[in-house]
């Protein structure tokens, strides 16, 4: 442990007050250096100064939390059993579930599963609470809509084939395993 | 770990931290209770002696509490200090509540107990000695008044305005007793437990410049 | 040129100007500065009375971003309030997460493992670096220096990339959990972080070169916003502002938490207590934060990142999927929250702007009875009226910029 208290070095006031043009030249040299460096990169063919959005996408890390979606199994049904834990854990109460019963072996399924994306804050607590790996934070970030009603996502819109969520399910299995 | 409870006093006595020892020595019988839990020291004083206590704590060279960190209040609403009984005041704004929007202004309030309802809490620290102390004063519901600490620390000015705004504690001798976050026409004090989280305020008619002009369509 | 002796901008105007003012006396002009002014990076309304360019009276009004953070906390479980703490100081969210979770851990009496503490320090110091970059860049831009802002924002993007790879969110991190963190550091994080830290430092040095010796910048910063160290303490100011006044009060040094007690770092203090010293203290703190991150990466211990405490940490997913007891545990923890013992704690961490304290009163249920946030910005901005009254109108902008008032934290 070595924490020291040091005084900040205050550059002498006389330097720039005597020769202000010197400090300004120095600043101009910094921005010129940036300009020349970028120009050199551009001439050598580097094109990644800007990302042309709809055609190009940012490379996001595997930890990315996008919009929550429901996993759809191979038989076309959801994995969710309508236990309501995500509804309970959601800090902003943006999830609404009405459960119903079915003759399958899981016995329960959500008849209505709505997520109000205008309230959702992408915190990922629903995913952490889910005991079935049924609600998963996807990599989808484009959720804009033209109307307010359009930001209420119903079950049919939320279902995503589970194979497309592999990055995230791998991440969950690796990191939420304690 | 209250020093006044017979069962706990034996356990509390050896835990008396050096800070509390000095503070008790300087303050004498102004301290009603003292606690030392989880590394935090706190003392309870009566509201009449808060100004005097704070002055001693600030000016004593061994204590030298020169930095007022925080002023806030707690609404116990019938609870004893330290919560021996557990009561639920309301359920949270859950999805089930949203299905019954007519119930969202309702509150399930516990019965009023014999204890004073409010406690004003001050957090002090010292930039020289690096210790912290919490002072608590209980205030009754019908007369929530306490002396302002603004003469000692100008920092108390805004913090006490905030406490007045959100809890309705009156600080006597405050130079600028306005609300700080909410507007002056706001009815009630929102951090009190009997203010519903979803409570709505009457819409104030705007009377300033340009009020008579036609509204711009959205 | 720059006059370092201009300690008191409130000094009356000398010479024949005074007589001219006397003759042409007009009532002070009332100027509303804000609530959303292009030269302030925060929503605050400053009412100024001007006599010419001099401020003769001022009043600061906050509260435009009040969202009822404390009321919201009282109605949610302990774990549900962590995302809300992101929104306090939105330019350094991990520090707020850490402050809140450490207060709740103190209530529970939980000690977190070493690896968790190191990762929290890395995340927190990254946030502090990003916060200082934004503060300096935005303040410089408000003083019409646009280029440093571009460099600093580019550097901040690199830091946010690192935060993003840690927790999956750039600003709304929701990273720290009670008794642990949301996910372990990615395996390639040190290799990912080191070049980015170097590049961010390089950009920072460029901004430093552009600003520190620039005569215009110095004339606007030096001697303005002066407040003596006694006044700073009396007004409850903490953080870089207090340290610029020569008081070495840094919670990382005074009450070391996490692994700060074992790290090697300097606490920069200033002497003049003006805006330029606040700027210099932030510059130096940025370099010290980088030093701390590199030390943490070097000494990163192995082991788990979560405390083995079933009261707060939810069981692992694999066991929840396959075993009955853990499933029941998961249901109990989500629907009831972890229940701490009744009592009250105050825990403070050094956030980017000063002492960020959380005072939590528990009644023994899964929801806090009271969750109070002692926000540094709120106390730091309270002497603003005192600092600007008597000065020039142009000094309001650098003073406000160097206070670095963050609306989300100040208004909660």
CSV table of C-alpha atoms in Angstrom, one decimal, chain B:
chain,number,residue,atom,x,y,z
B,1,UNK,CA,-27.6,-3.0,20.5
B,2,UNK,CA,-29.2,-0.2,22.4
B,3,UNK,CA,-27.3,0.8,25.5
B,4,UNK,CA,-30.6,1.3,27.3
B,5,UNK,CA,-32.0,-2.2,26.9
B,6,UNK,CA,-30.9,-4.3,29.8
B,7,UNK,CA,-30.4,-7.4,27.7
B,8,UNK,CA,-28.1,-5.8,25.2
B,9,UNK,CA,-26.1,-3.5,27.4
B,10,UNK,CA,-23.6,-6.2,28.3
B,11,UNK,CA,-22.9,-6.9,24.7
B,12,UNK,CA,-22.8,-3.2,23.8
B,13,UNK,CA,-20.3,-2.2,26.5
B,14,UNK,CA,-17.1,-3.7,25.1
B,15,UNK,CA,-18.0,-2.6,21.6
B,16,UNK,CA,-17.9,1.1,22.5
B,17,UNK,CA,-15.7,2.6,19.8
B,18,UNK,CA,-13.1,5.2,20.6
B,19,UNK,CA,-15.1,7.8,18.7
B,20,UNK,CA,-18.2,7.1,20.7
B,21,UNK,CA,-16.2,7.2,23.9
B,22,UNK,CA,-14.9,10.7,23.2
B,23,UNK,CA,-18.3,11.9,21.9
B,24,UNK,CA,-20.1,10.6,25.0
B,25,UNK,CA,-17.5,12.3,27.2
B,26,UNK,CA,-17.9,15.6,25.5
B,27,UNK,CA,-21.7,15.6,25.1
B,28,UNK,CA,-22.6,14.2,28.5
B,29,UNK,CA,-26.3,13.6,29.0
B,30,UNK,CA,-27.3,15.2,25.7
B,31,UNK,CA,-26.9,11.8,24.2
B,32,UNK,CA,-30.1,9.8,24.8
B,33,UNK,CA,-29.0,6.6,23.2
B,34,UNK,CA,-25.9,5.4,21.3
B,35,UNK,CA,-25.4,2.5,18.9
B,36,UNK,CA,-22.5,1.0,17.2
B,37,UNK,CA,-23.5,-1.5,14.5
B,38,UNK,CA,-21.7,-2.7,11.4
B,39,UNK,CA,-18.9,-0.2,11.9
B,40,UNK,CA,-21.3,2.8,12.0
B,41,UNK,CA,-21.6,4.9,15.1
B,42,UNK,CA,-24.7,6.8,15.9
B,43,UNK,CA,-26.1,8.9,18.7
B,44,UNK,CA,-29.6,10.0,19.4
B,45,UNK,CA,-30.2,13.4,20.8
B,46,UNK,CA,-33.3,15.4,21.7
B,47,UNK,CA,-34.3,18.0,19.1
B,48,UNK,CA,-33.9,20.8,21.6
B,49,UNK,CA,-30.2,20.1,21.9
B,50,UNK,CA,-29.3,19.5,18.3
B,51,UNK,CA,-27.8,22.9,17.6
B,52,UNK,CA,-25.7,22.7,20.8
B,53,UNK,CA,-24.6,19.1,20.1
B,54,UNK,CA,-23.6,19.9,16.5
B,55,UNK,CA,-21.6,22.9,17.7
B,56,UNK,CA,-19.7,20.8,20.2
B,57,UNK,CA,-19.1,18.1,17.6
B,58,UNK,CA,-17.8,20.7,15.1
B,59,UNK,CA,-15.6,22.7,17.4
B,60,UNK,CA,-14.1,20.1,19.7
B,61,UNK,CA,-10.5,19.6,18.5
B,62,UNK,CA,-10.6,15.8,19.1
B,63,UNK,CA,-13.9,15.3,17.3
B,64,UNK,CA,-13.6,18.2,14.7
B,65,UNK,CA,-16.6,17.1,12.6
B,66,UNK,CA,-16.2,19.8,10.0
B,67,UNK,CA,-18.0,18.3,7.0
B,68,UNK,CA,-21.7,17.9,7.0
B,69,UNK,CA,-22.4,15.1,4.5
B,70,UNK,CA,-26.0,14.6,4.6
B,71,UNK,CA,-29.3,15.7,6.2
B,72,UNK,CA,-32.3,13.5,5.6
B,73,UNK,CA,-35.3,12.1,7.4
B,74,UNK,CA,-37.0,8.8,8.0
B,75,UNK,CA,-40.7,8.3,8.2
B,76,UNK,CA,-41.2,5.5,10.6
B,77,UNK,CA,-45.0,5.8,10.5
B,78,UNK,CA,-45.8,3.9,13.7
B,79,UNK,CA,-42.7,1.8,13.7
B,80,UNK,CA,-40.3,1.6,16.6
B,81,UNK,CA,-36.7,2.3,15.8
B,82,UNK,CA,-34.8,-0.7,14.5
B,83,UNK,CA,-38.0,-2.4,13.5
B,84,UNK,CA,-38.9,-5.1,16.0
B,85,UNK,CA,-42.1,-5.7,14.2
B,86,UNK,CA,-42.5,-6.1,10.5
B,87,UNK,CA,-45.4,-4.4,8.8
B,88,UNK,CA,-46.0,-4.1,5.1
B,89,UNK,CA,-47.2,-0.7,4.1
B,90,UNK,CA,-48.1,-1.3,0.6
B,91,UNK,CA,-47.5,-3.7,-2.2
B,92,UNK,CA,-45.3,-2.5,-5.0
B,93,UNK,CA,-46.7,-1.2,-8.3
B,94,UNK,CA,-46.8,-4.7,-9.7
B,95,UNK,CA,-48.4,-6.0,-12.8
B,96,UNK,CA,-51.4,-7.2,-10.7
B,97,UNK,CA,-51.9,-3.7,-9.5
B,98,UNK,CA,-51.8,-2.4,-13.0
B,99,UNK,CA,-54.7,-4.6,-13.9
B,100,UNK,CA,-56.8,-2.8,-11.3
B,101,UNK,CA,-55.9,0.8,-12.0
B,102,UNK,CA,-58.7,2.0,-9.8
B,103,UNK,CA,-56.8,0.7,-6.8
B,104,UNK,CA,-53.6,2.4,-7.4
B,105,UNK,CA,-54.2,5.4,-5.1
B,106,UNK,CA,-55.1,3.2,-2.2
B,107,UNK,CA,-52.7,2.6,0.6
B,108,UNK,CA,-52.7,0.1,3.3
B,109,UNK,CA,-51.4,2.0,6.3
B,110,UNK,CA,-50.4,0.5,9.6
B,111,UNK,CA,-51.9,1.8,12.8
B,112,UNK,CA,-50.1,4.7,14.4
B,113,UNK,CA,-47.9,3.6,17.2
B,114,UNK,CA,-46.8,5.5,20.3
B,115,UNK,CA,-43.4,6.4,18.9
B,116,UNK,CA,-42.6,9.7,17.3
B,117,UNK,CA,-43.1,9.4,13.6
B,118,UNK,CA,-40.1,11.1,12.0
B,119,UNK,CA,-36.4,11.0,12.6
B,120,UNK,CA,-34.1,13.5,11.2
B,121,UNK,CA,-30.7,12.0,10.4
B,122,UNK,CA,-27.4,13.9,10.1
B,123,UNK,CA,-24.2,12.4,8.8
B,124,UNK,CA,-21.0,14.1,9.8
B,125,UNK,CA,-17.5,13.4,8.9
B,126,UNK,CA,-14.1,14.9,9.6
B,127,UNK,CA,-11.6,15.7,7.0
B,128,UNK,CA,-8.8,15.7,9.6
B,129,UNK,CA,-9.6,12.7,11.7
B,130,UNK,CA,-11.4,10.5,9.2
B,131,UNK,CA,-14.3,9.3,11.2
B,132,UNK,CA,-18.0,9.4,10.7
B,133,UNK,CA,-20.9,9.9,13.0
B,134,UNK,CA,-24.7,9.7,12.5
B,135,UNK,CA,-27.0,11.8,14.7
B,136,UNK,CA,-30.7,11.0,14.9
B,137,UNK,CA,-33.5,13.2,16.3
B,138,UNK,CA,-37.0,11.9,16.6
B,139,UNK,CA,-39.8,14.3,15.8
B,140,UNK,CA,-43.5,13.8,16.5
B,141,UNK,CA,-46.0,13.8,13.6
B,142,UNK,CA,-48.0,16.8,14.8
B,143,UNK,CA,-45.1,19.1,15.3
B,144,UNK,CA,-42.2,18.2,13.0
B,145,UNK,CA,-39.9,21.1,13.8
B,146,UNK,CA,-36.2,21.2,14.4
B,147,UNK,CA,-33.6,23.9,14.6
B,148,UNK,CA,-31.7,24.5,11.4
B,149,UNK,CA,-28.0,23.8,11.2
B,150,UNK,CA,-27.4,26.5,8.6
B,151,UNK,CA,-25.6,28.8,11.0
B,152,UNK,CA,-23.0,26.1,11.6
B,153,UNK,CA,-22.6,24.6,8.1
B,154,UNK,CA,-23.9,26.4,5.0
B,155,UNK,CA,-24.1,22.9,3.4
B,156,UNK,CA,-27.2,22.4,5.5
B,157,UNK,CA,-29.0,25.0,3.5
B,158,UNK,CA,-29.9,22.9,0.4
B,159,UNK,CA,-30.0,19.6,2.3
B,160,UNK,CA,-32.6,21.0,4.7
B,161,UNK,CA,-34.6,22.4,1.9
B,162,UNK,CA,-34.6,19.0,0.3
B,163,UNK,CA,-35.8,17.4,3.6
B,164,UNK,CA,-38.5,20.0,3.9
B,165,UNK,CA,-39.5,19.4,0.3
B,166,UNK,CA,-39.7,15.6,0.5
B,167,UNK,CA,-40.7,15.0,4.1
B,168,UNK,CA,-42.2,18.2,5.4
B,169,UNK,CA,-39.8,18.7,8.3
B,170,UNK,CA,-39.8,22.3,9.3
B,171,UNK,CA,-36.3,23.7,10.0
B,172,UNK,CA,-36.7,26.7,12.2
B,173,UNK,CA,-34.3,29.6,11.4
B,174,UNK,CA,-33.7,28.4,7.9
B,175,UNK,CA,-32.8,31.4,5.7
B,176,UNK,CA,-34.5,30.2,2.5
B,177,UNK,CA,-37.3,27.8,3.3
B,178,UNK,CA,-38.4,27.0,-0.3
B,179,UNK,CA,-39.0,23.7,-1.9
B,180,UNK,CA,-36.0,22.6,-4.0
B,181,UNK,CA,-37.0,19.8,-6.3
B,182,UNK,CA,-40.8,20.2,-6.7
B,183,UNK,CA,-42.8,23.3,-7.5
B,184,UNK,CA,-44.3,25.5,-4.9
B,185,UNK,CA,-47.9,24.5,-5.6
B,186,UNK,CA,-47.2,20.8,-5.0
B,187,UNK,CA,-49.5,19.4,-2.4
B,188,UNK,CA,-48.0,17.0,0.2
B,189,UNK,CA,-44.6,15.6,0.7
B,190,UNK,CA,-43.8,12.7,-1.5
B,191,UNK,CA,-41.4,10.7,0.5
B,192,UNK,CA,-43.8,10.3,3.4
B,193,UNK,CA,-45.1,6.8,3.6
B,194,UNK,CA,-48.7,8.0,3.4
B,195,UNK,CA,-48.0,9.5,0.0
B,196,UNK,CA,-49.0,7.0,-2.7
B,197,UNK,CA,-46.2,6.3,-5.2
B,198,UNK,CA,-48.7,6.7,-8.0
B,199,UNK,CA,-50.3,9.7,-6.5
B,200,UNK,CA,-51.3,12.4,-8.9
B,201,UNK,CA,-51.2,16.1,-8.4
B,202,UNK,CA,-53.9,18.6,-9.6
B,203,UNK,CA,-52.8,20.2,-12.8
B,204,UNK,CA,-51.8,23.8,-12.1
B,205,UNK,CA,-53.1,26.4,-14.5
B,206,UNK,CA,-50.3,28.2,-16.0
B,207,UNK,CA,-50.6,32.0,-15.4
B,208,UNK,CA,-47.2,33.3,-16.6
B,209,UNK,CA,-46.4,35.2,-19.7
B,210,UNK,CA,-48.1,33.9,-22.8
B,211,UNK,CA,-50.8,32.1,-20.9
B,212,UNK,CA,-53.6,33.6,-23.0
B,213,UNK,CA,-52.1,32.6,-26.3
B,214,UNK,CA,-53.6,29.7,-28.1
B,215,UNK,CA,-52.0,26.4,-27.4
B,216,UNK,CA,-49.7,25.0,-30.1
B,217,UNK,CA,-51.1,21.7,-31.4
B,218,UNK,CA,-48.8,18.7,-30.7
